[in-house]
Amino acid sequence: MKTLDKINLTERIESLKAGLWGGLAVLGTFCLVTIANSTIGGQPEIDAWVSVAIRSAIALLSGFLFGVTYRYAIRNDRNPHLKSGVVFAFGLVRGLAQVDGALDGTSAPLFVGVWAIESVLLFAIASKLLDWAIDRHWVEPLR
């Protein structure tokens, strides 16, 4: 195996670890928010649990992609604008997609705004967790 192959394999493993950290962070935060929402709004119907399972899978996948992208975007750079840009890019895309889906008129505008804020919050928490893992060298930044 050539040295270049080892570097690529090492980088892939680190990206996988960053993706797992990001995915678990977004999924965990999503689950906490969902539990809080169901506590405030009452117990959801059985059909709603299928929707929650699908939305949880989407949160896990988007968090995984966020983690990999975040690792590549920040590299060894400590620029807070770059970090917040990645967070807002992912958060706004997710949040605005929810807003777009809610434009049928059945959702209250307040809830639509809360969903957009919630999406940014999911990725902000994931970025803090990834920074924490990088600081402890559990995930290495891209070299």
Tab-separated table of C-alpha atoms in Angstrom:
chain	number	residue	atom	x	y	z
A	1	MET	CA	0.000	0.000	0.000
A	2	LYS	CA	1.433	3.348	-0.997
A	3	THR	CA	1.795	6.231	1.476
A	4	LEU	CA	-0.820	8.221	-0.424
A	5	ASP	CA	-3.334	5.394	0.044
A	6	LYS	CA	-2.678	5.377	3.797
A	7	ILE	CA	-3.262	9.112	3.988
A	8	ASN	CA	-6.504	8.794	2.054
A	9	LEU	CA	-7.668	5.953	4.289
A	10	THR	CA	-6.760	7.917	7.422
A	11	GLU	CA	-8.602	10.980	6.152
A	12	ARG	CA	-11.635	8.866	5.264
A	13	ILE	CA	-11.727	7.371	8.738
A	14	GLU	CA	-11.502	10.828	10.320
A	15	SER	CA	-14.314	12.046	8.049
A	16	LEU	CA	-16.386	9.020	9.049
A	17	LYS	CA	-15.782	9.831	12.728
A	18	ALA	CA	-16.730	13.485	12.167
A	19	GLY	CA	-19.861	12.371	10.343
A	20	LEU	CA	-20.834	10.031	13.167
A	21	TRP	CA	-20.297	12.771	15.768
A	22	GLY	CA	-22.370	15.201	13.687
A	23	GLY	CA	-25.102	12.658	12.996
A	24	LEU	CA	-25.452	11.610	16.611
A	25	ALA	CA	-25.414	15.233	17.796
A	26	VAL	CA	-28.172	16.301	15.399
A	27	LEU	CA	-30.205	13.153	16.076
A	28	GLY	CA	-29.857	13.520	19.845
A	29	THR	CA	-30.850	17.175	19.766
A	30	PHE	CA	-33.723	16.404	17.395
A	31	CYS	CA	-34.987	13.694	19.769
A	32	LEU	CA	-34.848	16.064	22.746
A	33	VAL	CA	-36.727	18.747	20.819
A	34	THR	CA	-39.304	16.198	19.648
A	35	ILE	CA	-39.853	14.972	23.210
A	36	ALA	CA	-40.234	18.561	24.407
A	37	ASN	CA	-42.680	19.323	21.602
A	38	SER	CA	-44.776	16.232	22.341
A	39	THR	CA	-44.801	17.091	26.056
A	40	ILE	CA	-46.016	20.604	25.332
A	41	GLY	CA	-48.374	19.668	22.509
A	42	GLY	CA	-49.758	16.409	23.885
A	43	GLN	CA	-49.248	12.806	22.904
A	44	PRO	CA	-48.960	12.317	19.111
A	45	GLU	CA	-51.019	9.799	17.176
A	46	ILE	CA	-49.546	6.431	16.184
A	47	ASP	CA	-49.178	7.620	12.565
A	48	ALA	CA	-47.152	10.567	13.853
A	49	TRP	CA	-44.561	8.161	15.293
A	50	VAL	CA	-43.878	6.869	11.779
A	51	SER	CA	-43.321	10.471	10.726
A	52	VAL	CA	-40.996	11.006	13.705
A	53	ALA	CA	-39.005	7.890	12.761
A	54	ILE	CA	-38.578	9.132	9.188
A	55	ARG	CA	-37.674	12.639	10.388
A	56	SER	CA	-35.167	11.088	12.828
A	57	ALA	CA	-33.493	9.198	9.985
A	58	ILE	CA	-33.327	12.442	7.993
A	59	ALA	CA	-31.814	14.232	11.012
A	60	LEU	CA	-29.185	11.486	11.382
A	61	LEU	CA	-28.253	11.619	7.693
A	62	SER	CA	-28.154	15.422	7.518
A	63	GLY	CA	-26.075	15.505	10.716
A	64	PHE	CA	-23.662	12.975	9.236
A	65	LEU	CA	-23.251	15.063	6.089
A	66	PHE	CA	-22.861	18.175	8.232
A	67	GLY	CA	-20.081	16.555	10.277
A	68	VAL	CA	-18.092	15.552	7.197
A	69	THR	CA	-18.598	18.950	5.554
A	70	TYR	CA	-17.760	20.823	8.757
A	71	ARG	CA	-14.478	18.940	9.098
A	72	TYR	CA	-13.517	19.776	5.527
A	73	ALA	CA	-14.667	23.404	5.754
A	74	ILE	CA	-12.870	24.347	8.955
A	75	ARG	CA	-9.654	22.372	8.402
A	76	ASN	CA	-7.155	23.815	10.910
A	77	ASP	CA	-8.771	27.236	10.630
A	78	ARG	CA	-10.246	28.852	13.738
A	79	ASN	CA	-12.260	31.420	11.759
A	80	PRO	CA	-15.632	31.768	13.555
A	81	HIS	CA	-17.293	33.163	10.412
A	82	LEU	CA	-16.402	30.050	8.457
A	83	LYS	CA	-17.802	27.831	11.200
A	84	SER	CA	-21.018	29.828	11.550
A	85	GLY	CA	-21.368	29.902	7.760
A	86	VAL	CA	-21.423	26.113	7.605
A	87	VAL	CA	-23.929	25.991	10.477
A	88	PHE	CA	-26.241	28.537	8.855
A	89	ALA	CA	-25.933	26.927	5.427
A	90	PHE	CA	-27.117	23.561	6.726
A	91	GLY	CA	-29.595	25.025	9.203
A	92	LEU	CA	-31.233	27.376	6.751
A	93	VAL	CA	-31.502	24.776	4.005
A	94	ARG	CA	-33.205	22.366	6.411
A	95	GLY	CA	-35.324	25.082	8.013
A	96	LEU	CA	-36.396	26.715	4.772
A	97	ALA	CA	-37.348	23.320	3.356
A	98	GLN	CA	-39.683	22.901	6.331
A	99	VAL	CA	-41.062	26.394	5.755
A	100	ASP	CA	-41.625	25.563	2.085
A	101	GLY	CA	-43.487	22.412	3.061
A	102	ALA	CA	-45.651	24.333	5.510
A	103	LEU	CA	-46.739	27.010	3.043
A	104	ASP	CA	-49.956	25.145	2.339
A	105	GLY	CA	-51.620	27.418	4.891
A	106	THR	CA	-52.360	24.810	7.558
A	107	SER	CA	-49.446	25.744	9.816
A	108	ALA	CA	-49.334	28.828	11.991
A	109	PRO	CA	-46.615	31.311	10.958
A	110	LEU	CA	-45.170	31.203	14.484
A	111	PHE	CA	-44.498	27.474	14.204
A	112	VAL	CA	-42.888	27.904	10.812
A	113	GLY	CA	-40.426	30.424	12.283
A	114	VAL	CA	-39.718	28.146	15.229
A	115	TRP	CA	-38.931	25.274	12.848
A	116	ALA	CA	-36.376	27.400	10.998
A	117	ILE	CA	-34.719	28.460	14.264
A	118	GLU	CA	-34.783	24.869	15.506
A	119	SER	CA	-32.928	23.712	12.389
A	120	VAL	CA	-30.127	26.222	12.866
A	121	LEU	CA	-29.954	25.239	16.543
A	122	LEU	CA	-29.539	21.542	15.654
A	123	PHE	CA	-26.446	22.252	13.592
A	124	ALA	CA	-25.071	24.840	16.024
A	125	ILE	CA	-25.092	22.228	18.775
A	126	ALA	CA	-23.494	19.695	16.425
A	127	SER	CA	-20.726	22.189	15.559
A	128	LYS	CA	-19.981	22.771	19.246
A	129	LEU	CA	-19.820	19.038	19.860
A	130	LEU	CA	-17.533	18.557	16.856
A	131	ASP	CA	-15.267	21.387	18.054
A	132	TRP	CA	-15.168	19.699	21.458
A	133	ALA	CA	-14.236	16.331	19.887
A	134	ILE	CA	-11.580	17.985	17.709
A	135	ASP	CA	-10.079	19.776	20.721
A	136	ARG	CA	-9.723	16.406	22.460
A	137	HIS	CA	-8.229	14.827	19.304
A	138	TRP	CA	-11.052	12.311	19.056
A	139	VAL	CA	-11.560	13.672	15.547
A	140	GLU	CA	-8.632	15.164	13.692
A	141	PRO	CA	-9.226	18.185	11.467
A	142	LEU	CA	-8.345	17.913	7.793
A	143	ARG	CA	-4.644	18.476	7.306
